[in-house]
XYZ file of N, CA and C in Angstrom:
501
model
N 191.213 177.048 240.917
C 190.406 177.042 241.934
C 190.415 174.860 241.803
N 189.742 174.772 242.270
C 190.083 172.997 242.660
C 190.608 172.108 243.593
N 190.650 171.244 243.927
C 192.123 170.314 244.278
C 193.902 170.734 244.430
N 194.325 171.658 244.084
C 195.896 171.955 243.622
C 196.595 170.361 243.749
N 196.449 170.094 245.201
C 197.160 168.969 245.488
C 197.286 168.120 245.012
N 196.143 167.600 244.063
C 196.048 166.391 243.102
C 196.117 166.520 241.136
N 196.353 167.551 241.471
C 196.818 167.712 239.760
C 197.517 166.484 239.196
N 197.824 166.433 238.721
C 198.766 164.975 237.779
C 198.049 164.042 237.886
N 197.966 163.163 239.475
C 197.128 162.338 239.759
C 196.038 161.547 239.032
N 196.652 159.835 238.298
C 195.725 159.054 238.219
C 194.849 159.055 239.257
N 195.499 158.117 240.155
C 194.074 158.156 241.870
C 194.574 158.272 242.733
N 194.259 159.330 244.015
C 194.478 159.941 244.949
C 193.487 159.026 246.135
N 194.177 157.784 247.209
C 193.605 157.724 248.434
C 194.015 158.494 249.283
N 192.808 159.226 249.796
C 193.474 160.183 250.748
C 191.878 160.942 251.173
N 192.478 161.234 252.474
C 191.274 161.262 252.737
C 190.547 163.252 252.975
N 190.109 164.084 253.744
C 189.197 165.272 253.279
C 191.035 166.068 253.276
N 191.043 167.800 253.142
C 192.221 168.308 253.114
C 192.193 169.092 254.620
N 192.993 169.051 255.229
C 192.930 169.853 256.966
C 192.931 171.487 256.386
N 191.656 172.186 256.652
C 192.058 173.030 256.749
C 192.273 174.195 257.736
N 192.692 174.081 259.207
C 193.309 174.701 259.738
C 193.945 173.792 260.957
N 194.307 175.010 261.671
C 195.244 174.343 263.010
C 196.580 173.064 262.308
N 197.602 173.010 263.328
C 198.738 172.919 263.274
C 199.471 171.582 261.801
N 198.115 170.881 261.684
C 198.334 169.582 260.331
C 197.149 170.729 258.649
N 197.140 172.722 259.170
C 196.571 173.006 257.481
C 197.366 172.896 256.770
N 196.234 172.506 255.877
C 197.012 171.835 254.347
C 197.723 170.604 253.643
N 197.622 169.572 255.185
C 197.961 168.389 254.642
C 197.002 167.662 254.246
N 196.563 166.673 254.282
C 195.170 164.948 254.292
C 194.863 164.315 255.120
N 193.653 164.274 255.629
C 193.963 162.849 256.300
C 193.634 161.923 255.725
N 193.761 160.683 256.479
C 194.375 159.470 255.847
C 193.018 159.222 254.899
N 192.715 157.527 254.797
C 191.478 157.539 254.303
C 190.914 156.786 255.670
N 188.961 156.785 255.229
C 188.278 156.759 256.459
C 188.331 155.327 256.479
N 188.297 154.339 255.624
C 188.462 153.014 255.243
C 189.276 152.345 254.281
N 188.954 151.129 254.215
C 189.964 150.158 252.950
C 190.192 150.623 252.308
N 190.912 150.640 250.387
C 190.531 150.952 249.547
C 191.085 149.834 248.829
N 190.385 149.168 247.699
C 190.666 148.273 246.834
C 190.699 149.207 245.175
N 191.843 149.106 244.409
C 191.999 149.729 243.317
C 192.146 148.318 242.622
N 191.101 147.677 241.571
C 191.840 147.095 240.092
C 191.362 147.160 238.713
N 192.402 146.810 238.392
C 192.402 147.303 237.585
C 192.854 146.546 236.281
N 191.204 146.571 235.785
C 191.000 145.764 234.660
C 191.960 145.784 233.239
N 192.121 143.828 232.354
C 192.561 143.959 231.297
C 192.025 145.005 229.922
N 193.147 146.255 229.793
C 192.596 147.011 228.861
C 192.627 148.744 229.459
N 192.641 148.438 230.735
C 192.195 149.648 231.543
C 193.894 150.077 231.468
N 193.983 151.932 231.969
C 195.527 151.981 232.165
C 194.888 153.634 232.659
N 195.652 153.448 233.964
C 195.714 154.890 234.813
C 196.731 155.164 234.890
N 196.593 156.255 235.103
C 197.582 156.980 234.343
C 198.140 158.737 235.086
N 199.310 158.630 235.884
C 199.400 159.940 236.594
C 200.158 161.227 234.539
N 199.213 162.168 235.097
C 200.339 163.408 233.784
C 201.341 163.623 234.459
N 201.551 163.768 236.007
C 203.031 164.495 236.110
C 203.695 163.950 237.568
N 202.405 163.075 237.996
C 202.440 162.924 239.511
C 202.212 160.777 239.722
N 202.138 160.020 240.388
C 201.511 158.807 240.526
C 200.087 158.251 239.816
N 200.364 157.085 238.981
C 199.187 156.743 238.741
C 198.441 156.258 240.227
N 198.790 156.145 241.187
C 197.951 155.557 242.290
C 199.210 155.789 243.586
N 198.371 157.144 243.973
C 199.314 157.360 245.428
C 197.427 157.438 246.360
N 198.264 156.716 247.569
C 197.684 156.997 248.840
C 198.647 157.640 250.088
N 197.972 158.471 250.384
C 198.561 159.361 251.682
C 197.903 159.304 252.542
N 197.804 160.468 253.452
C 197.313 161.545 254.299
C 197.928 160.738 255.302
N 197.435 161.710 256.816
C 198.279 161.687 258.380
C 197.544 160.201 258.518
N 198.045 159.609 259.773
C 197.476 158.762 260.821
C 196.915 157.720 259.661
N 197.312 156.928 258.911
C 196.464 155.619 258.121
C 196.958 154.759 258.878
N 197.144 154.139 259.782
C 197.393 153.312 261.021
C 196.214 152.080 261.091
N 196.665 150.761 260.677
C 194.790 150.225 260.166
C 194.094 150.002 259.527
N 194.475 151.146 258.729
C 193.650 150.876 257.051
C 194.614 149.837 256.346
N 193.981 149.628 255.088
C 194.481 148.837 253.841
C 194.465 149.184 252.585
N 194.891 148.925 251.807
C 195.047 149.339 250.644
C 196.053 148.514 249.959
N 194.409 147.784 248.575
C 194.665 146.367 247.873
C 195.151 146.748 246.958
N 196.046 146.894 245.625
C 195.819 147.247 244.246
C 196.313 145.619 243.480
N 195.247 145.681 242.433
C 195.499 144.942 241.604
C 195.568 145.398 240.314
N 196.857 144.677 239.176
C 196.585 145.315 238.037
C 196.677 143.526 237.363
N 195.406 143.908 236.813
C 195.117 142.682 235.637
C 196.444 142.151 234.658
N 196.381 141.401 234.479
C 196.925 141.513 233.045
C 196.770 142.178 231.220
N 197.441 143.136 231.200
C 196.599 144.080 229.947
C 195.884 144.722 230.721
N 196.847 145.565 231.828
C 196.363 146.606 232.210
C 197.755 147.001 232.450
N 197.220 148.866 232.304
C 198.472 149.807 232.696
C 198.750 150.403 233.842
N 199.599 151.243 234.715
C 199.670 152.244 235.666
C 200.492 152.350 234.758
N 200.593 153.449 234.799
C 202.241 154.316 234.105
C 202.054 155.836 235.050
N 203.310 156.291 236.038
C 203.333 156.787 236.020
C 203.976 158.554 235.294
N 203.920 159.461 235.926
C 204.663 160.872 235.203
C 205.817 161.277 235.154
N 206.655 162.217 234.851
C 208.142 162.234 235.388
C 208.260 163.026 237.022
N 207.554 163.481 237.769
C 207.747 163.455 239.133
C 207.446 162.994 240.019
N 207.075 160.987 239.553
C 207.184 160.411 240.656
C 206.917 159.242 240.368
N 207.094 157.982 241.374
C 206.877 156.482 240.793
C 205.409 156.459 240.520
N 205.068 154.740 239.397
C 203.908 154.457 239.738
C 202.720 154.459 239.952
N 203.176 154.079 241.341
C 202.349 153.785 242.538
C 203.164 154.123 243.744
N 202.450 154.862 244.413
C 202.912 155.902 245.550
C 201.819 155.481 246.894
N 202.996 154.973 247.471
C 202.405 154.316 249.393
C 202.983 155.740 250.185
N 202.050 156.959 250.474
C 203.317 157.789 251.529
C 202.541 157.759 252.888
N 202.309 156.444 253.509
C 202.045 156.564 255.097
C 202.206 154.622 255.591
N 200.978 155.085 257.079
C 201.852 153.267 257.172
C 200.431 152.586 256.890
N 200.128 152.734 255.757
C 198.735 151.436 254.911
C 199.619 150.600 255.221
N 199.075 149.063 255.052
C 199.359 147.842 254.661
C 198.743 148.315 254.187
N 199.510 147.202 252.454
C 199.380 147.421 251.555
C 199.908 145.760 250.543
N 198.951 145.951 249.594
C 199.424 144.576 249.366
C 198.654 145.001 246.798
N 199.618 144.469 246.623
C 200.108 145.201 245.005
C 200.495 143.790 244.709
N 198.946 143.363 243.416
C 199.027 142.460 242.031
C 199.111 142.469 241.472
N 199.908 142.062 240.815
C 200.843 142.985 239.242
C 200.835 141.925 238.463
N 200.022 141.901 237.261
C 199.922 140.757 236.465
C 199.857 141.557 235.112
N 200.133 142.643 234.690
C 200.019 143.628 234.094
C 201.278 144.839 233.640
N 201.167 145.605 233.794
C 202.632 146.718 233.146
C 202.029 147.352 234.507
N 203.273 147.593 235.228
C 203.462 149.233 235.948
C 204.614 149.726 235.048
N 204.456 151.517 234.660
C 205.409 151.746 234.448
C 206.304 153.062 235.290
N 207.020 153.116 235.422
C 207.760 154.382 235.953
C 208.767 154.927 235.824
N 208.585 154.360 234.391
C 209.671 155.178 233.224
C 210.181 156.462 233.105
N 208.933 157.036 233.202
C 209.422 158.962 233.101
C 210.379 159.321 234.151
N 209.761 158.280 235.717
C 211.460 159.165 236.726
C 212.105 157.673 236.864
N 211.839 156.149 236.205
C 212.902 155.458 237.136
C 212.223 154.651 238.051
N 211.150 154.984 238.659
C 210.626 154.627 240.175
C 209.307 153.916 239.950
N 209.249 153.135 239.833
C 207.353 152.093 239.573
C 206.655 151.949 240.723
N 207.506 151.319 242.671
C 206.414 151.296 243.141
C 207.158 151.891 244.144
N 206.649 153.007 244.798
C 207.094 153.569 246.346
C 206.432 153.191 247.294
N 206.488 152.667 248.405
C 205.694 151.878 250.038
C 206.000 153.096 250.835
N 205.551 152.496 251.514
C 205.532 153.716 252.872
C 205.847 153.097 254.456
N 205.754 154.003 255.204
C 206.553 152.802 256.205
C 205.557 151.223 257.088
N 204.109 151.111 256.473
C 203.426 150.605 256.823
C 204.560 149.289 256.086
N 203.421 147.702 256.743
C 204.299 146.585 255.994
C 203.459 146.452 254.527
N 204.439 145.883 253.825
C 203.558 146.067 252.238
C 203.921 144.953 251.530
N 203.097 144.596 250.519
C 203.911 142.546 249.721
C 202.861 143.316 248.202
N 204.814 142.945 248.181
C 203.785 143.054 246.502
C 204.495 141.780 245.280
N 203.501 141.910 244.759
C 203.383 139.990 243.858
C 203.394 140.223 242.189
N 204.697 139.668 241.413
C 204.824 140.100 240.315
C 204.505 138.505 239.635
N 203.212 138.381 239.700
C 203.055 137.114 238.766
C 202.339 137.077 237.594
N 203.072 135.633 236.594
C 202.173 135.880 234.912
C 203.101 135.966 235.040
N 203.246 135.545 233.308
C 204.267 135.518 231.845
C 203.833 137.170 231.356
N 202.892 137.897 231.613
C 202.410 138.758 230.677
C 203.013 140.486 231.756
N 203.857 139.477 233.288
C 203.613 141.554 233.582
C 205.251 141.819 233.571
N 205.004 143.132 233.965
C 205.729 144.463 233.506
C 206.169 144.928 234.775
N 207.531 145.689 235.139
C 207.907 146.721 235.401
C 208.674 147.110 235.555
N 208.649 148.580 234.877
C 209.283 149.524 234.545
C 210.220 150.490 235.475
N 211.242 150.276 236.166
C 211.542 151.288 237.221
C 211.574 150.966 238.730
N 212.336 151.380 239.256
C 212.267 150.704 240.748
C 211.752 150.005 241.728
N 211.848 149.256 242.180
C 210.537 148.864 243.229
C 211.651 149.123 244.855
N 210.540 150.120 245.304
C 210.820 150.349 246.644
C 210.223 149.558 247.998
N 210.570 148.544 248.694
C 210.140 148.294 250.180
C 209.392 149.568 251.279
N 210.089 150.328 251.260
C 209.622 151.707 251.930
C 209.851 151.636 253.207
N 209.776 152.163 254.817
C 210.795 152.459 255.384
C 210.355 150.582 257.065
N 209.115 150.638 256.464
C 208.658 149.975 257.414
C 209.140 149.059 257.908
N 210.450 148.168 256.660
C 210.862 147.336 257.384
C 210.545 145.956 257.303
N 209.092 145.579 256.679
C 208.638 144.074 256.619
C 207.941 144.193 255.723
N 208.487 144.486 254.720
C 207.885 144.103 253.210
C 207.940 142.675 252.165
N 207.616 142.752 252.151
C 208.609 141.372 251.069
C 207.821 141.636 249.394
N 208.807 141.437 248.830
C 208.387 141.070 247.040
C 207.998 139.424 246.717
N 207.214 139.216 245.997
C 207.052 137.272 245.714
C 207.171 138.377 244.143
N 206.944 136.963 242.946
C 207.919 137.007 241.964
C 207.482 135.565 241.436
N 206.296 135.177 240.540
C 205.972 134.081 240.091
C 205.502 134.295 239.025
N 206.226 134.137 238.257
C 205.960 134.044 236.473
C 204.800 132.905 236.423
N 204.774 131.683 236.734
C 204.150 130.679 236.278
C 205.036 129.470 235.641
N 203.896 128.627 235.463
C 204.567 127.067 234.291
C 205.792 127.702 233.036
N 206.325 128.071 232.652
C 206.480 127.913 231.772
C 206.999 129.175 231.268
N 206.869 130.451 232.464
C 207.008 131.877 232.068
C 207.891 132.537 232.361
N 208.416 134.195 231.834
C 209.256 134.377 232.838
C 209.201 135.516 232.288
N 210.067 136.419 233.693
C 210.159 137.819 234.427
C 211.110 138.614 234.104
N 211.219 139.483 233.375
C 212.278 139.949 233.168
C 212.704 141.587 233.981
N 213.610 141.867 235.302
C 213.420 143.381 235.363
C 215.178 143.103 235.773
N 215.115 144.811 235.552
C 216.689 145.586 235.070
C 216.781 146.721 235.998
N 215.835 146.879 236.732
C 215.914 148.221 237.822
C 216.451 148.011 238.839
N 216.394 148.576 240.291
C 216.867 148.192 241.130
C 215.711 148.558 242.522
N 215.724 147.270 242.804
C 214.894 146.424 244.534
C 215.911 146.980 245.509
N 214.931 147.784 246.531
C 215.061 148.390 248.240
C 214.286 148.067 249.100
N 215.273 147.692 250.605
C 213.663 147.895 251.393
C 213.081 146.926 251.691
N 213.297 145.970 250.959
C 212.509 144.873 250.831
C 213.140 143.604 252.731
N 211.816 143.294 253.046
C 212.196 142.127 254.487
C 212.772 140.900 253.875
N 211.982 140.266 252.786
C 212.127 139.084 252.057
C 211.663 139.044 250.849
N 212.877 138.410 249.825
C 212.366 138.763 247.896
C 212.269 137.654 247.444
N 211.008 136.820 247.358
C 210.838 135.248 246.424
C 210.586 135.537 245.673
N 210.933 134.250 244.509
C 211.800 134.302 243.635
C 210.419 132.616 243.252
N 210.213 132.469 242.852
C 208.998 130.756 242.361
C 209.831 131.008 240.463
N 209.847 129.732 240.470
C 210.345 129.202 239.629
C 209.085 129.358 238.509
N 209.901 129.662 236.850
C 208.699 129.915 235.807
C 209.010 128.633 234.961
């Protein structure tokens, strides 16, 4: 028993299970905007799936904001990206810590909504690919800060804008 749809995930941002009708077995969208803040020392881990998953049907108009502070970790399992937005939510991700998608090779997978990813500060680390999703309006900003650097060795895809600030 229990919720078989969420097994292996760190945090699931979804509505209720749909029990009947054409969408039976799927999830509703979140009912309000969502904010997740992972503070220094925090670890959000997906055992076999995403550390953070945002999904559900018909999410237009909702926002998902994820802040991963310096010294914090978002770690995905082998079956998924560390952060997955499988909907049209407007999504903002600010990473100053570690987003570890090394188990799957995927760190961030955005959906069809407008997304904004900022990699900030000298401690930021992203292991795995970053995909801006199918919405065509996502942006990526890398801002290591004065005297700092950011190294990245994976793929970037589906970003309308990539901005790299000096460090």
